[in-house]
Structures are given as C-alpha cells and as structure tokens.
PDB file of C-alpha atoms and ligand atoms in Angstrom:
ATOM      1  CA  MET A 137     -15.517   7.474  14.839  1.00 67.00           C
ATOM      2  CA  SER A 138     -14.568   9.979  16.729  1.00 75.00           C
ATOM      3  CA  ASP A 139     -13.729  13.223  15.682  1.00 78.00           C
ATOM      4  CA  ASP A 140     -10.017  13.357  16.099  1.00 78.00           C
ATOM      5  CA  GLN A 141      -9.932  10.228  14.428  1.00 75.00           C
ATOM      6  CA  THR A 142     -12.147  11.565  11.546  1.00 83.00           C
ATOM      7  CA  GLN A 143      -9.616  14.622  11.825  1.00 85.00           C
ATOM      8  CA  SER A 144      -6.257  12.589  10.792  1.00 84.00           C
ATOM      9  CA  ILE A 145      -7.987  10.060   8.705  1.00 88.00           C
ATOM     10  CA  GLU A 146      -8.879  13.065   6.327  1.00 88.00           C
ATOM     11  CA  ALA A 147      -5.326  14.648   7.072  1.00 87.00           C
ATOM     12  CA  ALA A 148      -3.678  11.397   6.282  1.00 87.00           C
ATOM     13  CA  SER A 149      -5.532  11.155   2.968  1.00 87.00           C
ATOM     14  CA  LYS A 150      -5.611  14.472   2.312  1.00 91.00           C
ATOM     15  CA  ASN A 151      -1.788  14.473   1.914  1.00 92.00           C
ATOM     16  CA  PRO A 152      -1.127  11.165   1.678  1.00 95.00           C
ATOM     17  CA  LYS A 153       2.641   9.969   2.170  1.00 96.00           C
ATOM     18  CA  ASN A 154       4.252   7.600  -0.570  1.00 97.00           C
ATOM     19  CA  LEU A 155       2.330   7.717  -3.500  1.00 96.00           C
ATOM     20  CA  GLY A 156       3.034   6.445  -6.694  1.00 95.00           C
ATOM     21  CA  GLU A 157       4.807   3.888  -8.653  1.00 94.00           C
ATOM     22  CA  MET A 158       8.722   2.627  -8.031  1.00 95.00           C
ATOM     23  CA  GLU A 159      10.561   2.094 -10.463  1.00 92.00           C
ATOM     24  CA  ASN A 160      12.884  -0.657 -10.072  1.00 93.00           C
ATOM     25  CA  ALA A 161      10.486  -2.588  -6.931  1.00 96.00           C
ATOM     26  CA  ASP A 162      11.182  -5.517  -5.648  1.00 95.00           C
ATOM     27  CA  ALA A 163       8.197  -6.641  -4.905  1.00 94.00           C
ATOM     28  CA  VAL A 164       4.527  -5.419  -5.539  1.00 93.00           C
ATOM     29  CA  GLY A 165       1.276  -6.357  -4.922  1.00 92.00           C
ATOM     30  CA  THR A 166      -1.757  -5.716  -5.933  1.00 91.00           C
ATOM     31  CA  VAL A 167      -5.519  -6.617  -4.134  1.00 92.00           C
ATOM     32  CA  GLY A 168      -8.672  -6.094  -4.968  1.00 90.00           C
ATOM     33  CA  ARG A 169     -12.186  -6.145  -3.000  1.00 87.00           C
ATOM     34  CA  SER A 170     -15.207  -7.388  -4.774  1.00 83.00           C
ATOM     35  CA  ASP A 171     -18.154  -5.729  -1.560  1.00 84.00           C
ATOM     36  CA  CYS A 172     -16.552  -2.451  -2.103  1.00 88.00           C
ATOM     37  CA  GLY A 173     -14.888  -2.160  -6.041  1.00 88.00           C
ATOM     38  CA  ASP A 174     -11.898  -0.570  -3.943  1.00 92.00           C
ATOM     39  CA  MET A 175      -8.398  -1.546  -5.638  1.00 93.00           C
ATOM     40  CA  LEU A 176      -5.063  -1.374  -3.896  1.00 95.00           C
ATOM     41  CA  ARG A 177      -0.942  -1.938  -4.948  1.00 95.00           C
ATOM     42  CA  MET A 178       2.262  -2.017  -3.391  1.00 95.00           C
ATOM     43  CA  TRP A 179       6.048  -1.535  -3.940  1.00 96.00           C
ATOM     44  CA  VAL A 180       8.557  -2.508  -2.541  1.00 97.00           C
ATOM     45  CA  LYS A 181      12.059  -1.886  -1.740  1.00 97.00           C
ATOM     46  CA  PHE A 182      14.841  -3.843   0.000  1.00 97.00           C
ATOM     47  CA  LYS A 183      17.958  -2.377   0.924  1.00 97.00           C
ATOM     48  CA  GLU A 184      21.017  -4.518   3.478  1.00 96.00           C
ATOM     49  CA  GLU A 185      21.184  -2.629   6.821  1.00 94.00           C
ATOM     50  CA  ASP A 186      23.625  -4.336   9.171  1.00 92.00           C
ATOM     51  CA  GLY A 187      23.610  -7.781   8.338  1.00 94.00           C
ATOM     52  CA  ARG A 188      19.760  -7.479   7.651  1.00 95.00           C
ATOM     53  CA  LYS A 189      17.238  -7.255   4.502  1.00 96.00           C
ATOM     54  CA  VAL A 190      15.360  -4.274   5.818  1.00 97.00           C
ATOM     55  CA  ILE A 191      12.178  -2.313   4.181  1.00 98.00           C
ATOM     56  CA  ASP A 192      13.868   1.018   2.904  1.00 97.00           C
ATOM     57  CA  ARG A 193      10.467   2.696   1.132  1.00 97.00           C
ATOM     58  CA  ALA A 194       7.102   1.331   0.098  1.00 98.00           C
ATOM     59  CA  THR A 195       4.801   3.121  -2.176  1.00 97.00           C
ATOM     60  CA  PHE A 196       1.639   2.195  -2.601  1.00 97.00           C
ATOM     61  CA  GLN A 197      -1.384   3.223  -5.793  1.00 95.00           C
ATOM     62  CA  THR A 198      -5.079   3.050  -4.740  1.00 94.00           C
ATOM     63  CA  PHE A 199      -8.780   3.308  -5.670  1.00 91.00           C
ATOM     64  CA  GLY A 200      -9.926   2.877  -2.525  1.00 87.00           C
ATOM     65  CA  CYS A 201     -11.880   4.997   0.059  1.00 93.00           C
ATOM     66  CA  GLN A 202     -10.870   7.561   2.171  1.00 94.00           C
ATOM     67  CA  THR A 203      -9.779   5.422   4.890  1.00 95.00           C
ATOM     68  CA  ALA A 204      -7.617   2.927   2.516  1.00 96.00           C
ATOM     69  CA  ILE A 205      -5.979   5.962   1.429  1.00 96.00           C
ATOM     70  CA  ALA A 206      -5.070   7.218   5.146  1.00 96.00           C
ATOM     71  CA  VAL A 207      -4.286   4.041   6.557  1.00 97.00           C
ATOM     72  CA  ALA A 208      -2.339   2.631   3.667  1.00 97.00           C
ATOM     73  CA  SER A 209      -0.324   6.282   3.810  1.00 97.00           C
ATOM     74  CA  VAL A 210       0.772   5.386   7.759  1.00 97.00           C
ATOM     75  CA  ALA A 211       1.770   1.820   6.670  1.00 97.00           C
ATOM     76  CA  THR A 212       4.180   2.547   4.073  1.00 98.00           C
ATOM     77  CA  GLU A 213       5.431   5.068   6.592  1.00 97.00           C
ATOM     78  CA  MET A 214       5.354   2.958   9.383  1.00 97.00           C
ATOM     79  CA  ILE A 215       6.774  -0.805   7.290  1.00 98.00           C
ATOM     80  CA  ARG A 216      10.328   1.100   6.844  1.00 97.00           C
ATOM     81  CA  GLY A 217      13.070  -0.360   8.478  1.00 97.00           C
ATOM     82  CA  LYS A 218      10.800  -3.594   8.836  1.00 97.00           C
ATOM     83  CA  THR A 219      12.337  -7.084   7.445  1.00 97.00           C
ATOM     84  CA  ALA A 220       9.923  -8.954   5.268  1.00 96.00           C
ATOM     85  CA  SER A 221       8.870 -11.378   8.327  1.00 95.00           C
ATOM     86  CA  GLU A 222       8.162  -8.421  10.003  1.00 97.00           C
ATOM     87  CA  ALA A 223       5.967  -6.358   8.211  1.00 97.00           C
ATOM     88  CA  LEU A 224       4.088  -9.301   7.373  1.00 96.00           C
ATOM     89  CA  SER A 225       3.521  -9.903  10.940  1.00 95.00           C
ATOM     90  CA  MET A 226       1.477  -6.882  11.712  1.00 96.00           C
ATOM     91  CA  SER A 227      -2.352  -7.052  11.196  1.00 95.00           C
ATOM     92  CA  GLY A 228      -4.682  -4.337   9.998  1.00 94.00           C
ATOM     93  CA  GLU A 229      -5.059  -2.969  12.949  1.00 94.00           C
ATOM     94  CA  GLU A 230      -1.560  -2.445  13.982  1.00 96.00           C
ATOM     95  CA  LEU A 231      -0.844  -0.968  10.686  1.00 97.00           C
ATOM     96  CA  SER A 232      -3.706   1.492  10.838  1.00 95.00           C
ATOM     97  CA  SER A 233      -2.484   2.506  14.909  1.00 94.00           C
ATOM     98  CA  ALA A 234      -1.250   6.012  13.582  1.00 94.00           C
ATOM     99  CA  LEU A 235      -4.604   6.647  13.065  1.00 93.00           C
ATOM    100  CA  GLY A 236      -6.816   5.428  15.934  1.00 90.00           C
ATOM    101  CA  PRO A 237      -8.871   1.857  16.628  1.00 89.00           C
ATOM    102  CA  LEU A 238     -10.527   2.260  13.254  1.00 91.00           C
ATOM    103  CA  PRO A 239     -14.557   1.699  13.734  1.00 90.00           C
ATOM    104  CA  PRO A 240     -16.789  -1.532  12.590  1.00 91.00           C
ATOM    105  CA  MET A 241     -17.007  -0.958   9.340  1.00 91.00           C
ATOM    106  CA  LYS A 242     -13.470   0.936   9.063  1.00 92.00           C
ATOM    107  CA  ILE A 243     -11.998  -2.553   9.585  1.00 93.00           C
ATOM    108  CA  HIS A 244     -11.672  -3.579   6.120  1.00 93.00           C
ATOM    109  CA  CYS A 245     -10.253  -0.713   4.448  1.00 94.00           C
ATOM    110  CA  ALA A 246      -7.183  -1.850   6.713  1.00 95.00           C
ATOM    111  CA  GLN A 247      -7.252  -5.203   5.629  1.00 94.00           C
ATOM    112  CA  LEU A 248      -7.256  -4.100   1.962  1.00 94.00           C
ATOM    113  CA  VAL A 249      -3.480  -2.720   2.638  1.00 96.00           C
ATOM    114  CA  GLU A 250      -2.341  -5.252   5.118  1.00 95.00           C
ATOM    115  CA  ASP A 251      -3.291  -8.113   1.786  1.00 93.00           C
ATOM    116  CA  ALA A 252      -2.044  -5.629  -0.551  1.00 94.00           C
ATOM    117  CA  LEU A 253       0.800  -5.628   1.468  1.00 95.00           C
ATOM    118  CA  ARG A 254       1.059  -9.609   1.981  1.00 94.00           C
ATOM    119  CA  SER A 255       0.505  -9.752  -1.917  1.00 92.00           C
ATOM    120  CA  ALA A 256       3.560  -7.959  -2.395  1.00 94.00           C
ATOM    121  CA  LEU A 257       6.080  -9.925   0.408  1.00 93.00           C
ATOM    122  CA  ASP A 258       4.554 -13.599   0.729  1.00 86.00           C
ATOM    123  CA  PRO A 259       5.204 -15.491  -2.348  1.00 61.00           C
ATOM    124  CA  ALA A 260       3.737 -18.596  -0.516  1.00 70.00           C
ATOM    125  CA  SER A 261       0.508 -16.332   0.319  1.00 69.00           C
ATOM    126  CA  SER A 262      -3.041 -17.983  -1.024  1.00 61.00           C
ATOM    127  CA  ILE A 263      -3.004 -13.698  -2.700  1.00 56.00           C
ATOM    128  CA  ALA A 264       0.484 -13.281  -3.422  1.00 48.00           C
ATOM    129  CA  GLU A 265       1.128 -11.848  -7.129  1.00 42.00           C
ATOM    130  CA  ALA A 266       4.819 -11.536  -6.351  1.00 38.00           C
ATOM    131  CA  SER A 267       7.682 -13.043  -5.158  1.00 36.00           C
ATOM    132  CA  ILE A 268      10.756 -11.249  -3.816  1.00 37.00           C
ATOM    133  CA  PRO A 269      13.859 -10.851  -5.941  1.00 40.00           C
ATOM    134  CA  ALA A 270      17.352 -11.191  -3.868  1.00 42.00           C
ATOM    135  CA  LEU A 271      19.169  -7.697  -3.636  1.00 43.00           C
ATOM    136  CA  GLY A 272      20.255  -6.200  -6.250  1.00 43.00           C
ATOM    137  CA  GLN A 273      17.698  -7.440  -8.873  1.00 44.00           C
ATOM    138  CA  THR A 274      14.401  -6.772  -9.681  1.00 43.00           C
ATOM    139  CA  SER A 275      11.629  -6.952 -10.446  1.00 45.00           C
ATOM    140  CA  GLN A 276       8.518  -5.598 -12.932  1.00 48.00           C
ATOM    141  CA  THR A 277       7.132  -2.608 -11.809  1.00 53.00           C
ATOM    142  CA  GLY A 278       4.021  -3.587 -13.592  1.00 54.00           C
ATOM    143  CA  PRO A 279       1.378  -2.043 -14.968  1.00 54.00           C
ATOM    144  CA  THR A 280      -0.253   0.675 -13.227  1.00 61.00           C
ATOM    145  CA  LEU A 281      -3.915   0.832 -11.856  1.00 61.00           C
ATOM    146  CA  ALA A 282      -4.669   2.911 -14.611  1.00 59.00           C
ATOM    147  CA  ASP A 283      -3.626   0.392 -16.667  1.00 59.00           C
ATOM    148  CA  GLN A 284      -5.048  -2.691 -15.870  1.00 57.00           C
ATOM    149  CA  ILE A 285      -9.223  -0.221 -16.290  1.00 51.00           C
ATOM    150  CA  THR A 286     -11.236  -0.346 -18.962  1.00 47.00           C
ATOM    151  CA  PRO A 287     -14.004   0.497 -18.973  1.00 47.00           C
ATOM    152  CA  LYS A 288     -17.072  -1.706 -20.043  1.00 47.00           C
ATOM    153  CA  SER A 289     -19.675   0.887 -21.625  1.00 46.00           C
ATOM    154  CA  GLY A 290     -19.437   4.837 -21.211  1.00 47.00           C
ATOM    155  CA  LYS A 291     -16.983   7.438 -20.823  1.00 47.00           C
ATOM    156  CA  VAL A 292     -14.610   6.556 -17.055  1.00 45.00           C
ATOM    157  CA  LYS A 293     -12.583  10.146 -16.027  1.00 44.00           C
ATOM    158  CA  ILE A 294      -9.660   9.035 -13.536  1.00 44.00           C
ATOM    159  CA  THR A 295      -7.497  11.113 -12.462  1.00 41.00           C
ATOM    160  CA  LEU A 296      -3.854  10.834 -11.421  1.00 48.00           C
ATOM    161  CA  LEU A 297      -2.550  12.070  -8.975  1.00 45.00           C
ATOM    162  CA  PRO A 298       1.451  12.938  -8.963  1.00 51.00           C
ATOM    163  CA  LYS A 299       4.469  10.158  -8.347  1.00 53.00           C
ATOM    164  CA  ALA A 300       5.735   9.776  -5.262  1.00 51.00           C
ATOM    165  CA  PRO A 301       9.245  11.477  -5.659  1.00 57.00           C
ATOM    166  CA  THR A 302      12.794   9.673  -5.361  1.00 54.00           C
ATOM    167  CA  PRO A 303      14.660   9.901  -1.757  1.00 53.00           C
TER     168      PRO A 303
HETATM  169 FE1  LIG B 448     -13.977  -0.454   0.566  1.00 66.97          FE
HETATM  170 FE2  LIG B 448     -12.177   0.936   2.470  1.00 66.97          FE
HETATM  171  S1  LIG B 448     -14.410   1.122   1.243  1.00 66.97           S
HETATM  172  S2  LIG B 448     -11.728  -0.395   1.212  1.00 66.97           S
END
C-alpha cells in the first residue's frame, strides 16, 4: 500500500462521514465476515428526485477494521443520488475507488461494504435481510450492532461512537 493510500484510509477512518444509526431508514442491511469477525450495518433513506427514487442518505455502523470504516465512509457519500439499482451495480472496487486501489489483503474489507449495501437494497439477494418499502413507509431501524453483541464470557468494553448528525 502506498503512503498516499495509507494516509487517505487513515484520514477517512479517523473522521468517517455518515457514521451512526439512522432513524426512519427505508432499508437496513447487516453483514458479517466469519474469517475476520468484522460486521457492518448500513441504513439507507430514499427521496424522490425528478421522478426517480434515489438514495438521499446512507449511514453505517461497524465493528470492522480501519479500511472497512474508510470504505463505508466514502461509499455512503458516493451512492447519494443514485437509484437502488445503480448503487447495486457498483462493486466493492468502485465503492472504494476514492481511496485508490486496495491491496489484495484489503479487498474483502470493501466487499463487506458492498455486501451490506446489497443486503439493504436487494431483497432477493441471498444476503439480504431487509426490503425496500415504498416511499413514505419506513422500516424499523432495528437494534444497533452493540445491542446484538452478548458477551459469552468475561468483560467486553464497547465504545459507542456518536450518531451521525441529522441533515
Ligand atoms: Fe475484516 Fe477489514 S479485516 S473487514
């Protein structure tokens, strides 16, 4: 990984955009990777624009690595204004393109973001948990990732990051 890329990933992960739960989201998707144990949840809100239903805003929460946070940050910015099918046509490579090409060992981190987006937007997908209600209807925000973690033994310290500001 080049120094420039390391810096852009560090910058995006230290000050991530669109971090936090979204109330009244239209779609929610959660995915996890068994190989590294990382999880990512994405919330999506749509709006009507020029007769098209486009993504108004997307937010995320993750127990993931620095690269996953950086990719989720740039991806949630990139998909604004796109329809669900336009966003679904984007690969992890495209979603992370603002950070430059990822090294092979970090490609799965971008895949985690792509899978979370697919889980939220594509009800027919094998990884989907959520459906896209019509505009005006809202799905349940669902529990936070922290709500779903139950320590099996010992103590677990979870640091919650602040909610993303409501526009
Ligand atoms: Fe698991 Fe990056 S190491 S998502």
